[in-house]
Coordinates of C-alpha atoms and ligand atoms in Angstrom, one line a residue:
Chain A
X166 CA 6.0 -24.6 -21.1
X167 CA 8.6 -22.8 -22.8
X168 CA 9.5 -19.3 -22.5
X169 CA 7.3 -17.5 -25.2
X170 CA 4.4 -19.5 -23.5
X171 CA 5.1 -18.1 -20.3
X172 CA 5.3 -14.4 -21.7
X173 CA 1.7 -14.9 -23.3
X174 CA 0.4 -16.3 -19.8
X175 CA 1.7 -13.4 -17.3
X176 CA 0.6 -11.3 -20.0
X177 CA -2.9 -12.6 -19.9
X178 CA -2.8 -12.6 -16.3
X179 CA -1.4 -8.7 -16.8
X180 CA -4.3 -8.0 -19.1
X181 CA -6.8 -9.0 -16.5
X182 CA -5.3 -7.2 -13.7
X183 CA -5.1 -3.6 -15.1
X184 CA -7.1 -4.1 -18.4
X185 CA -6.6 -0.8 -19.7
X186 CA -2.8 -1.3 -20.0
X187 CA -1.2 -3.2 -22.6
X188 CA 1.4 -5.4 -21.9
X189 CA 3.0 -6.0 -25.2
X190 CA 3.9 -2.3 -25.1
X191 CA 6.3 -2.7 -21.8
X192 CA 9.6 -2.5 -21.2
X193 CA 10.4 -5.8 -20.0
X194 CA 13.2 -5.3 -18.4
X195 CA 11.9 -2.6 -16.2
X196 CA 9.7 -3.0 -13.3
X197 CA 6.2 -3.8 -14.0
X198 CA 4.4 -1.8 -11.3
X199 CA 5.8 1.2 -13.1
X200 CA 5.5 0.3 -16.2
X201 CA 1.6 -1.0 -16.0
X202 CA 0.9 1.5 -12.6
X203 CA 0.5 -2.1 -10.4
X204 CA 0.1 -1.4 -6.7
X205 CA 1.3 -4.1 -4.3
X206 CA -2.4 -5.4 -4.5
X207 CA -1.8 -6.3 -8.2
X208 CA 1.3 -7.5 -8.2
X209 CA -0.2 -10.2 -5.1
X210 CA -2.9 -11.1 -7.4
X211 CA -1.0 -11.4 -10.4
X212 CA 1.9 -13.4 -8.2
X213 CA -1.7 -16.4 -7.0
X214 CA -3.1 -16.1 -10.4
X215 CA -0.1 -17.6 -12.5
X216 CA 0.8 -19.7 -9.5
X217 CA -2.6 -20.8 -9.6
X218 CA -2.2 -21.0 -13.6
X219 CA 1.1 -23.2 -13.1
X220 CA 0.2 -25.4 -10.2
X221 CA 3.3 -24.0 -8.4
X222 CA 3.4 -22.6 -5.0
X223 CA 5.6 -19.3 -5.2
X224 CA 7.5 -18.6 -1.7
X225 CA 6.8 -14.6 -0.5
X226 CA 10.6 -14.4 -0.4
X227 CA 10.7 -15.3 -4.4
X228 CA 8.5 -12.3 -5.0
X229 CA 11.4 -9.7 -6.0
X230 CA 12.3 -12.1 -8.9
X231 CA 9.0 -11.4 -10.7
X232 CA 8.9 -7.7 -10.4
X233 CA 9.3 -7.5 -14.4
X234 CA 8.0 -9.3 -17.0
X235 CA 11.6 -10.7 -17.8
X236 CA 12.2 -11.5 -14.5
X237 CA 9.1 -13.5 -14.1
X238 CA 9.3 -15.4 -16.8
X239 CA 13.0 -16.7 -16.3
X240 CA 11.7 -17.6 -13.0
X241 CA 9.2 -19.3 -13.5
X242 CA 11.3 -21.2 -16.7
X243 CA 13.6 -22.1 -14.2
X244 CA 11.2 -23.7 -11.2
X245 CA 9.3 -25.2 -13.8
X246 CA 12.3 -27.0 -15.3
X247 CA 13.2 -28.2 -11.4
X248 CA 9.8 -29.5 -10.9
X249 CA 9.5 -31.3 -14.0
Chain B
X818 CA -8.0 17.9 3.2
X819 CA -9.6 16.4 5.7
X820 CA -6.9 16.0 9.2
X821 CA -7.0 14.3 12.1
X822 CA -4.7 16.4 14.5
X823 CA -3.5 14.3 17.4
X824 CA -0.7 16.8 18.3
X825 CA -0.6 15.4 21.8
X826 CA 0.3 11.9 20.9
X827 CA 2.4 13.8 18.3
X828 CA 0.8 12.0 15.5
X829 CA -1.5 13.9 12.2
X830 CA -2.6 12.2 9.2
X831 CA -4.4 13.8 6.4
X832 CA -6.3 12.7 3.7
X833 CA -6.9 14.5 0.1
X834 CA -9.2 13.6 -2.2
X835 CA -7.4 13.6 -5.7
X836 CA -10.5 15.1 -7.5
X837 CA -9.9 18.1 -5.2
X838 CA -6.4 18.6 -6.7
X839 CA -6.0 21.5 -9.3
X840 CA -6.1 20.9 -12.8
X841 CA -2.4 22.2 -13.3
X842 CA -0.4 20.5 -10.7
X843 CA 2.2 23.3 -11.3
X844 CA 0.2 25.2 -9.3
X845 CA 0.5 23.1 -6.0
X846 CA 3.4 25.1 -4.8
X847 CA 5.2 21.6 -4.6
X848 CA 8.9 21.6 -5.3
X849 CA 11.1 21.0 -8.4
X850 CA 12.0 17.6 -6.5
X851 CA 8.8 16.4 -6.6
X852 CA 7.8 17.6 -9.8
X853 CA 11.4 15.9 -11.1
X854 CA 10.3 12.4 -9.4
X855 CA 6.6 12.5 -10.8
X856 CA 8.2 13.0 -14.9
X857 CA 9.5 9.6 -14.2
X858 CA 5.9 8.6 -14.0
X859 CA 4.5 7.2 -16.9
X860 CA 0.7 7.4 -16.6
X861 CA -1.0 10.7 -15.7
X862 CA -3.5 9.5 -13.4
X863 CA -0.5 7.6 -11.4
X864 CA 1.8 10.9 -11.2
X865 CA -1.5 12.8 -10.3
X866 CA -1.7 10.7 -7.2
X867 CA 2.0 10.5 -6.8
X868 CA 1.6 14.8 -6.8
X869 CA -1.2 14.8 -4.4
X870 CA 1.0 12.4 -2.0
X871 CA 3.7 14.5 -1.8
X872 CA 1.0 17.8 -1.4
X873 CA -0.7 16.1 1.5
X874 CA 2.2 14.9 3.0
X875 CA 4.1 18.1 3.5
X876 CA 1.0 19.9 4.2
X877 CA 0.4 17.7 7.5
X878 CA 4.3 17.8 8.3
X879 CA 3.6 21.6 8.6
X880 CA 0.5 20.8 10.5
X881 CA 2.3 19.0 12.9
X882 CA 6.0 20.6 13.3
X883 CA 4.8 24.4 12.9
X884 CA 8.7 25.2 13.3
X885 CA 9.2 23.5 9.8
X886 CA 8.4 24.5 6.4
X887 CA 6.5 21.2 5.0
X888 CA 6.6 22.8 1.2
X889 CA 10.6 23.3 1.3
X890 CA 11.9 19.6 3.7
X891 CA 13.8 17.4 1.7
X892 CA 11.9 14.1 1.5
X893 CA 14.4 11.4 0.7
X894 CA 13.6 7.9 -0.3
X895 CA 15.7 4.7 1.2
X896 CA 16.4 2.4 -1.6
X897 CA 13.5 -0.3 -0.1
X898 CA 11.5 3.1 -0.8
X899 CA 10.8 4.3 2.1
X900 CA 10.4 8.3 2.6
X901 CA 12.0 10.2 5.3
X902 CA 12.5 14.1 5.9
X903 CA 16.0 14.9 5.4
X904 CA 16.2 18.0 7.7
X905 CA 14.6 15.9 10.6
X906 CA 15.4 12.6 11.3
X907 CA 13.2 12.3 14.1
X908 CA 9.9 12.7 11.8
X909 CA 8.4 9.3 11.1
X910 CA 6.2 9.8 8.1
X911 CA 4.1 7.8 5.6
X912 CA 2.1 8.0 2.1
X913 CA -0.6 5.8 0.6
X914 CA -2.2 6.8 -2.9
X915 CA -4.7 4.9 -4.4
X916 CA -7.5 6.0 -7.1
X917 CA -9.3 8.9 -5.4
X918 CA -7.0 9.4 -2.4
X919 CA -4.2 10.2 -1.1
X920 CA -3.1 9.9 2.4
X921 CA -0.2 11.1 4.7
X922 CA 0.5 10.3 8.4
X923 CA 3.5 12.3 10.1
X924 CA 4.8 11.2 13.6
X925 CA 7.3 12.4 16.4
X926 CA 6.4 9.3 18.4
X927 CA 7.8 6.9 16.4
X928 CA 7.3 4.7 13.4
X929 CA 4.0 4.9 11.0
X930 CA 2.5 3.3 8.7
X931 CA -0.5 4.8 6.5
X932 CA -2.7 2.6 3.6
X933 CA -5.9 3.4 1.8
X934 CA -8.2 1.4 -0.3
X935 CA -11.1 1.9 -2.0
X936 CA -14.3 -0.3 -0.9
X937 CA -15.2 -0.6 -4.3
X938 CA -12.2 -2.6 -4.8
X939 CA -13.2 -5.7 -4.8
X940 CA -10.7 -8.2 -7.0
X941 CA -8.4 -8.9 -3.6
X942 CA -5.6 -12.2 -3.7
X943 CA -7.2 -14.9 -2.3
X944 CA -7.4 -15.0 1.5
X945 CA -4.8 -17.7 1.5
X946 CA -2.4 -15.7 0.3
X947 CA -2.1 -13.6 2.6
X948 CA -3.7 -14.0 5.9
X949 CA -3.0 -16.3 8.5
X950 CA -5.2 -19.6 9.5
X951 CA -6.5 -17.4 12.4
X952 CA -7.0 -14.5 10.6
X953 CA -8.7 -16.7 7.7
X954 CA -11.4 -18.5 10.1
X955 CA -12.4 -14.9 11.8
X956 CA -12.8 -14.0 8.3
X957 CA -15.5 -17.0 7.4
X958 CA -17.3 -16.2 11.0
X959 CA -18.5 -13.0 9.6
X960 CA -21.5 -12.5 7.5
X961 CA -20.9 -12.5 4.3
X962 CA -22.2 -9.2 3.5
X963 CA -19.3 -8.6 5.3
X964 CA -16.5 -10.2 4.8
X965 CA -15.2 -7.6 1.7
X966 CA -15.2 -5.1 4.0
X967 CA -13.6 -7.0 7.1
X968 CA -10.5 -8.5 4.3
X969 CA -10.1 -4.6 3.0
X970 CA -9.5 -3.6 6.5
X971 CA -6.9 -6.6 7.3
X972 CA -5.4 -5.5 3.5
X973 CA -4.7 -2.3 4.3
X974 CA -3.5 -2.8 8.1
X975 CA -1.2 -5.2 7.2
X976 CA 0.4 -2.6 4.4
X977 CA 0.4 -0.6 7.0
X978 CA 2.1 -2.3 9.6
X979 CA 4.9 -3.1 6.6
X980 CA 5.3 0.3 5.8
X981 CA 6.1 1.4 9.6
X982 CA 8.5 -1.9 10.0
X983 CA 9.8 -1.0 6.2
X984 CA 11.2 -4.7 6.3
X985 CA 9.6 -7.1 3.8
X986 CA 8.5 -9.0 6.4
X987 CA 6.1 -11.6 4.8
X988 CA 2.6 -10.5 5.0
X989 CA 2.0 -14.4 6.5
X990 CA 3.8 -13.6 9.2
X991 CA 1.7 -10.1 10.7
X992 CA -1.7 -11.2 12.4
X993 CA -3.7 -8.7 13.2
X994 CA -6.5 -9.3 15.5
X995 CA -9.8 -7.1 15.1
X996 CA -10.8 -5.6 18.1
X997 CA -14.5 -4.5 18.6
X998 CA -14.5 -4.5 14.6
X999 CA -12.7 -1.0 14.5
X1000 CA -9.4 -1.1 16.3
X1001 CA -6.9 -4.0 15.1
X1002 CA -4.1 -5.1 16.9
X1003 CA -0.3 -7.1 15.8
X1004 CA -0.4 -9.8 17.8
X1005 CA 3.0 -11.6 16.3
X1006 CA 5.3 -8.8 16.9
X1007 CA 8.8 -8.8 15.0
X1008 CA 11.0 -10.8 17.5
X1009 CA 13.7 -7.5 17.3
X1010 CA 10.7 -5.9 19.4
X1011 CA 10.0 -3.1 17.2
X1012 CA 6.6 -3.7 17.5
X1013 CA 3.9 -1.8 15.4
X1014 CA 1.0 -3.0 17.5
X1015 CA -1.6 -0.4 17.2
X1016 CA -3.6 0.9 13.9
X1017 CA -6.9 2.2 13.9
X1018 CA -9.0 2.1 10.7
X1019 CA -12.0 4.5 9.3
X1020 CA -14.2 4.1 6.6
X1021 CA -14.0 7.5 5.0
X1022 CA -17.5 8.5 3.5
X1023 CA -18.3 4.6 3.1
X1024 CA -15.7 4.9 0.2
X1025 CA -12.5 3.9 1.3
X1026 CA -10.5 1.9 3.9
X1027 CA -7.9 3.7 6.0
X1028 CA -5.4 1.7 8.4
X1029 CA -2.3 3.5 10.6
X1030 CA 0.1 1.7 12.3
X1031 CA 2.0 3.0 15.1
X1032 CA 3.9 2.2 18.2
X1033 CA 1.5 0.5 20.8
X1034 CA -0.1 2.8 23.5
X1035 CA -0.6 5.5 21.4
X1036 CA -4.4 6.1 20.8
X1037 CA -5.2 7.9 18.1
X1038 CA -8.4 10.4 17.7
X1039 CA -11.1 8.5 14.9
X1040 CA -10.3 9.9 11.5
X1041 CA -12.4 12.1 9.5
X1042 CA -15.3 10.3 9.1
X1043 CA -16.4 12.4 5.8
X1044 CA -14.9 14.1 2.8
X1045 CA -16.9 16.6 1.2
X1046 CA -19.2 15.1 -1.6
Ligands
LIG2571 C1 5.6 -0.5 0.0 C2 4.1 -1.0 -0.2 C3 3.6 -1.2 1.2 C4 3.4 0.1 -0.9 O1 2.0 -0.1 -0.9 P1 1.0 0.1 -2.2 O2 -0.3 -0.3 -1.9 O3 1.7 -0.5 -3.4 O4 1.1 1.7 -2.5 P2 0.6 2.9 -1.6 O5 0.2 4.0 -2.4 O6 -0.3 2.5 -0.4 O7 2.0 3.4 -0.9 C5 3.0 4.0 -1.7 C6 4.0 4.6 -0.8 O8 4.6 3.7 0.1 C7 5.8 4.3 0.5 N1 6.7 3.2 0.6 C8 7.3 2.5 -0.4 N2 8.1 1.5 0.1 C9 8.1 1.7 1.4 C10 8.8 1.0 2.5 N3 9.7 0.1 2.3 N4 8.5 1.4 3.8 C11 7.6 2.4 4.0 N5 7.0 3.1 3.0 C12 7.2 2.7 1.8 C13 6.2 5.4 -0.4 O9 6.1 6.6 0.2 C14 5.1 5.3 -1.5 O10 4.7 6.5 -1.9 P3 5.5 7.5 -2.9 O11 6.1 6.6 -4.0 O12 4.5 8.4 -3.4 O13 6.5 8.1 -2.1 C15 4.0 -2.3 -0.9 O14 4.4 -2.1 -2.2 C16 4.9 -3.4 -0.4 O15 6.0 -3.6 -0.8 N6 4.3 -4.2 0.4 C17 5.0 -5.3 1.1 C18 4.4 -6.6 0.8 C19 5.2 -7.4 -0.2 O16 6.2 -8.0 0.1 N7 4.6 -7.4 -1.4 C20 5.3 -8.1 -2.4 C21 4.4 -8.7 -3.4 S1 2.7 -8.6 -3.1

């Protein structure tokens, strides 16, 4: 999965989470719980949803690296790329 | 706002319903401070919440410390975003906001933790996530009429046990064990020994989900068990 795949995926994910926000309109450099009003509830279930999505377990401690949509995305490039 | 005033064990936590705010937040007598953090809030409902937070929070540090002006402390934030009251560093206190509520818990006794859901949320992560084997079987042994309510209460005791440790301390690694189905203990304290073993949780008007977390052997008073209609 390349990277613009990944983009579309966390912002489907985004979409289902807090449907009234649109993710295309973000920052994505900034942090998504202010920039789509995520509460720590959110940001858990978006965290299981694309690790369900991928089929990757994502460790508690890896957690900070997804906070934007950047972020997330190079993350999950790169522990894609190590478990290929 | 609805208290809970448990001056004795020098603990109070409020909650205020965010519908019960005014419609110009100017007039909430907060200060510039707050009203300078909430512009960097994006979405009006979020910085509503964010307002009423602060309002309920510096209404129950008056409640509590009578010799201090709750409208005029400094709250400052620690970079992992935890609040603190600048002219006391003795005050422990807390904040949880969530649509329809906000909450505040204020403490000379010692770390707190405050978190509020609503019942009606019902998307939670998947139990797995989150909540130890333990906690996940005592989960399955309840009805299942049940169950959302039981995993809202673990939810928001565990955020509330993080918020009084303010260590990202993986949510994995706090059980809590439910006691009598109201009173919910840490039973996997952090090995420095700053436990945060006690919390207490109230369903407020059969809408929301309230956990505190405090040091152990400090019972608390129930919480309101009604906001007005
Ligand atoms: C801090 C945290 C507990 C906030 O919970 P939440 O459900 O998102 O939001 P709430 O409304 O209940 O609480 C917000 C308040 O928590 C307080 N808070 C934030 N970080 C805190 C910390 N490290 N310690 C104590 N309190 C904190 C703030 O006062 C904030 O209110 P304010 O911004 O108005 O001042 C939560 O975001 C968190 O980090 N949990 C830890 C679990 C974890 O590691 N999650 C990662 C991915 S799921």
């Amino acid at each position: 999965m390349n990277t613009d795949e990944l983009h579309d995926l966390i912002s489907e994910v985004l979409s289902g989470i807090a449907p009234e926000a649109d993710p295309s309109a973000i920052d994505p450099t900034e942090d998504l719980r202010d920039e789509l009003d995520l509460d720590s509830m959110d940001e858990l279930n978006m965290i299981t949803r694309v690790s369900e999505r991928l089929r990757i377990d994502i460790p508690e401690r890896d957690y900070p690296q997804m906070r934007s949509l950047d972020g997330a995305v190079s993350y999950l490039a790169r522990r894609l790329a190590t478990h290929a | 706002m609805d208290r809970v005033d448990d001056r004795q064990q020098g603990l109070v936590w409020r909650t205020c319903p965010i519908r019960d705010l005014p419609q110009d937040l100017g007039t909430l007598g907060l200060p510039a401070s707050d009203h300078a953090r909430a512009a960097s809030v994006a979405d009006p409902a979020a910085r509503r919440r964010f307002l009423g937070g602060r309002a309920v929070l510096r209404a129950t540090i008056t409640e509590l410390c009578p010799d201090l002006d709750g409208r005029t402390v400094t709250i400052a934030v620690a970079p992992t975003g935890r609040p603190s009251i600048a002219e006391r560093a003795d005050l422990h206190v807390s904040v949880s906001h969530t649509r329809g509520l906000a909450a505040a818990a204020v403490s000379t006794g010692g770390p707190v933790g405050i978190d509020v859901e609503p019942l009606e949320r019902t998307a939670l992560p998947p139990g797995r996530a989150w909540l130890t084997r333990g906690e996940q079987a005592r989960l399955a042994a309840h009805p299942p009429s049940e169950q959302h309510r039981q995993l809202l209460r673990l939810w928001v005791a565990k955020e509330a046990t993080l918020k009084a440790h303010d260590t990202r301390i993986t949510r994995r690694g706090i059980a809590i064990r439910t006691d009598r189905g109201y009173a919910v203990e840490v039973v996997e304290p952090e090995p420095d020994g700053a436990v945060v073993a006690l919390l207490r949780w109230e369903a407020i008007a059969h809408r929301f989900v309230l956990a505190i977390a405090t040091l152990p052997g400090r019972p608390m008073r129930a919480g309101p068990s009604a906001l007005r209609p």
